Amino acid sequence: MRIGLLGTGNVARALAGGWRAAGHDVVLGSRSPDVRGAEGELEGFVVVGLGGAASHGEVLVNATPGTASMSVLNEIGAPALAGKVLVDIGVGFTERMELSHPNYSLSEEIQAAFPDTHVVKTLATVDSVVMTDPGSLAEAGTIFLSGDDAVAKRTTRRLLGDLGWTDASQLDLGGIVTARGQEHAAYLFMGVAESIGTYGFSFKVVRPRTV
């Protein structure tokens, strides 16, 4: 599958590496594609402009900071995004470390602005290491999906599987409105990380014991 990741940060690079290892054709999209990161972080990756990433990808992945995501997507433009699956990972924080979308979600804003794009929220409740190596955890965690399009969710589920997330570990929360829960869990994520001293963990849904 051809995947265009929007962004070149830790998350984008981790996902690009994971999906490339699984055999996908992956590029990173940047506003400055000719500028390489410090200490060669982008060495070995194909880096193109944002428009190039959008045209390359059958699936696009928003791995930009949540406060910048709409600007990036508007720069690419609705025609280039139409018909695409857009996996949204972004969570926005203000300079005061408050959620930039306190009463709704970034994913909902994207879906409303680009109705012809199929937005799926996932991977917003784990760090970049666990995203691509869920087997690093002592036991299986739960990864969540939110979105209105069933076909887009099936595609996303397959891509999550390529990163090591089993079908049993993936939980479909429902429509795109449920992305609020994923994004707003960021406060809980930071609290847990501070308490246990690591970002290398995952939330897990434990179902009732069967009789």
Coordinates of C-alpha atoms in Angstrom, one line a residue:
M1 CA 0.0 0.0 0.0
R2 CA 1.2 3.5 -0.7
I3 CA 1.2 5.6 2.5
G4 CA 1.9 9.3 2.8
L5 CA 2.7 10.6 6.3
L6 CA 2.2 14.3 6.9
G7 CA 5.0 15.3 9.3
T8 CA 8.6 14.3 9.9
G9 CA 8.7 14.1 13.7
N10 CA 9.3 11.2 16.0
V11 CA 5.8 9.7 15.4
A12 CA 6.0 10.1 11.6
R13 CA 9.4 8.5 11.5
A14 CA 8.5 5.6 13.8
L15 CA 5.4 4.8 11.8
A16 CA 7.2 5.2 8.5
G17 CA 9.8 2.7 9.6
G18 CA 7.2 0.2 10.9
W19 CA 5.1 0.3 7.8
R20 CA 8.1 0.2 5.5
A21 CA 9.3 -2.9 7.3
A22 CA 5.9 -4.5 6.6
G23 CA 6.4 -3.9 2.9
H24 CA 4.5 -0.7 2.3
D25 CA 5.6 2.2 0.0
V26 CA 6.0 5.1 2.5
V27 CA 7.0 8.7 2.1
L28 CA 7.1 11.6 4.6
G29 CA 5.5 14.9 3.7
S30 CA 7.2 18.2 4.8
R31 CA 6.8 21.9 4.2
S32 CA 10.6 22.0 3.8
P33 CA 11.4 18.7 2.0
D34 CA 14.9 19.7 1.2
V35 CA 15.9 20.3 4.8
R36 CA 17.2 17.3 6.7
G37 CA 16.8 17.0 10.5
A38 CA 19.6 17.4 13.0
E39 CA 21.9 14.4 13.4
G40 CA 20.4 12.8 10.3
E41 CA 17.0 11.7 11.7
L42 CA 15.5 11.6 8.2
E43 CA 18.4 9.7 6.6
G44 CA 17.0 6.7 4.7
F45 CA 13.5 8.1 4.5
V46 CA 11.9 9.5 1.3
V47 CA 10.9 13.1 2.1
V48 CA 8.7 15.0 -0.3
G49 CA 6.5 18.1 -0.1
L50 CA 3.1 18.0 1.5
G51 CA 1.3 17.8 -1.9
G52 CA 3.6 15.1 -3.0
A53 CA 2.8 13.0 0.1
A54 CA -0.9 13.5 -0.5
S55 CA -0.7 12.4 -4.1
H56 CA 1.5 9.5 -3.3
G57 CA -0.6 8.0 -0.5
E58 CA -3.6 5.8 -0.9
V59 CA -3.7 6.3 2.8
L60 CA -2.6 9.5 4.5
V61 CA -1.5 9.8 8.1
N62 CA -1.7 13.1 10.0
A63 CA 1.3 13.0 12.3
T64 CA 1.5 16.7 12.7
P65 CA 1.0 18.6 16.0
G66 CA -2.7 19.0 16.6
T67 CA -2.4 22.8 16.7
A68 CA -0.9 22.8 13.2
S69 CA -2.9 20.0 11.5
M70 CA -5.7 22.2 10.0
S71 CA -3.1 24.6 8.6
V72 CA -1.3 21.7 7.0
L73 CA -4.4 20.1 5.6
N74 CA -5.7 23.4 4.3
E75 CA -2.4 24.0 2.5
I76 CA -2.8 20.6 0.8
G77 CA -6.3 21.4 -0.1
A78 CA -9.6 19.5 -0.2
P79 CA -9.3 18.2 -3.8
A80 CA -6.0 16.4 -3.0
L81 CA -7.6 14.8 0.1
A82 CA -10.9 13.8 -1.5
G83 CA -11.5 10.1 -1.4
K84 CA -8.5 9.3 0.7
V85 CA -8.4 7.5 4.0
L86 CA -6.8 9.9 6.6
V87 CA -5.5 8.3 9.7
D88 CA -5.4 11.0 12.3
I89 CA -3.1 10.7 15.2
G90 CA -2.9 14.3 16.2
V91 CA -3.7 15.7 19.7
G92 CA -3.4 19.5 20.1
F93 CA -2.0 21.3 23.2
T94 CA -1.7 25.1 23.7
E95 CA 1.4 26.7 25.2
R96 CA -0.3 26.4 28.6
M97 CA -0.6 22.6 28.0
E98 CA -4.3 22.8 27.7
L99 CA -6.2 20.8 25.0
S100 CA -6.7 22.9 21.9
H101 CA -10.0 21.1 21.3
P102 CA -11.5 20.9 24.8
N103 CA -15.2 20.4 23.7
Y104 CA -14.8 18.3 20.6
S105 CA -11.9 16.7 18.8
L106 CA -9.4 17.5 16.1
S107 CA -10.6 14.5 14.1
E108 CA -14.2 15.9 14.1
E109 CA -12.9 19.3 12.9
I110 CA -10.9 17.6 10.1
Q111 CA -13.9 15.5 9.1
A112 CA -16.3 18.5 9.0
A113 CA -13.8 20.6 7.0
F114 CA -13.1 17.8 4.5
P115 CA -16.3 15.8 4.1
D116 CA -15.0 13.8 1.1
T117 CA -12.1 12.5 3.2
H118 CA -12.5 9.4 5.3
V119 CA -11.0 10.2 8.7
V120 CA -10.1 7.5 11.2
K121 CA -8.7 8.4 14.7
T122 CA -6.3 5.9 16.2
L123 CA -2.9 5.6 17.9
A124 CA -3.6 8.7 20.0
T125 CA -3.3 7.0 23.3
V126 CA 0.2 5.5 23.1
D127 CA 3.7 6.9 22.4
S128 CA 5.7 6.4 19.2
V129 CA 7.6 3.4 20.5
V130 CA 4.5 1.4 21.6
M131 CA 2.7 2.5 18.4
T132 CA 5.1 0.4 16.3
D133 CA 6.1 -2.2 18.9
P134 CA 3.1 -3.2 21.0
G135 CA 5.0 -6.4 21.8
S136 CA 7.3 -4.4 24.0
L137 CA 4.6 -4.3 26.6
A138 CA 4.4 -6.9 29.3
E139 CA 0.9 -7.8 28.1
A140 CA -1.3 -6.8 25.3
G141 CA -2.9 -3.3 25.5
T142 CA -5.9 -1.8 23.7
I143 CA -5.7 0.5 20.7
F144 CA -8.9 2.4 19.7
L145 CA -10.5 3.4 16.4
S146 CA -13.0 6.1 15.7
G147 CA -14.5 7.0 12.4
D148 CA -17.7 7.2 10.3
D149 CA -16.6 5.1 7.3
A150 CA -16.5 1.3 7.7
V151 CA -14.2 0.7 4.7
A152 CA -11.7 3.2 6.0
K153 CA -11.7 1.5 9.4
R154 CA -11.1 -1.9 7.8
T155 CA -8.1 -0.4 6.0
T156 CA -6.8 1.2 9.2
R157 CA -7.2 -2.1 11.1
R158 CA -5.0 -3.9 8.5
L159 CA -2.4 -1.2 8.9
L160 CA -2.5 -1.5 12.7
G161 CA -2.1 -5.2 12.3
D162 CA 1.1 -4.6 10.3
L163 CA 2.5 -2.7 13.3
G164 CA 1.7 -5.7 15.6
W165 CA -1.7 -4.8 16.9
T166 CA -3.8 -7.9 16.8
D167 CA -7.5 -7.9 16.0
A168 CA -8.3 -8.7 19.6
S169 CA -6.3 -5.6 20.8
Q170 CA -8.2 -3.2 18.5
L171 CA -11.4 -1.7 19.8
D172 CA -13.8 0.2 17.5
L173 CA -15.4 2.9 19.5
G174 CA -17.9 4.0 16.9
G175 CA -18.3 7.2 14.9
I176 CA -15.8 10.1 14.6
V177 CA -17.5 11.8 17.6
T178 CA -15.9 9.2 19.8
A179 CA -12.4 10.6 18.9
R180 CA -13.0 13.0 21.7
G181 CA -12.4 10.2 24.2
Q182 CA -9.1 9.3 22.6
E183 CA -7.8 12.9 22.4
H184 CA -9.0 13.8 25.9
A185 CA -7.3 10.8 27.3
A186 CA -4.1 12.7 26.8
Y187 CA -4.4 14.2 30.3
L188 CA -4.7 10.7 31.8
F189 CA -1.8 9.5 29.7
M190 CA 0.5 12.3 31.0
G191 CA -0.6 11.6 34.6
V192 CA 0.1 7.9 34.3
A193 CA 3.5 8.6 32.6
E194 CA 4.5 10.9 35.4
S195 CA 3.4 8.4 38.0
I196 CA 5.2 5.3 36.6
G197 CA 8.2 7.2 35.1
T198 CA 7.8 6.1 31.5
Y199 CA 5.8 6.7 28.3
G200 CA 6.1 3.0 27.4
F201 CA 2.7 1.8 28.4
S202 CA -0.8 1.3 27.0
F203 CA -4.3 1.5 28.4
K204 CA -6.2 -1.8 28.4
V205 CA -9.9 -2.5 28.4
V206 CA -10.6 -5.4 30.7
R207 CA -14.0 -7.0 30.1
P208 CA -16.3 -8.5 32.8
R209 CA -15.5 -12.0 33.9
T210 CA -17.8 -14.5 32.2
V211 CA -19.8 -16.9 34.4

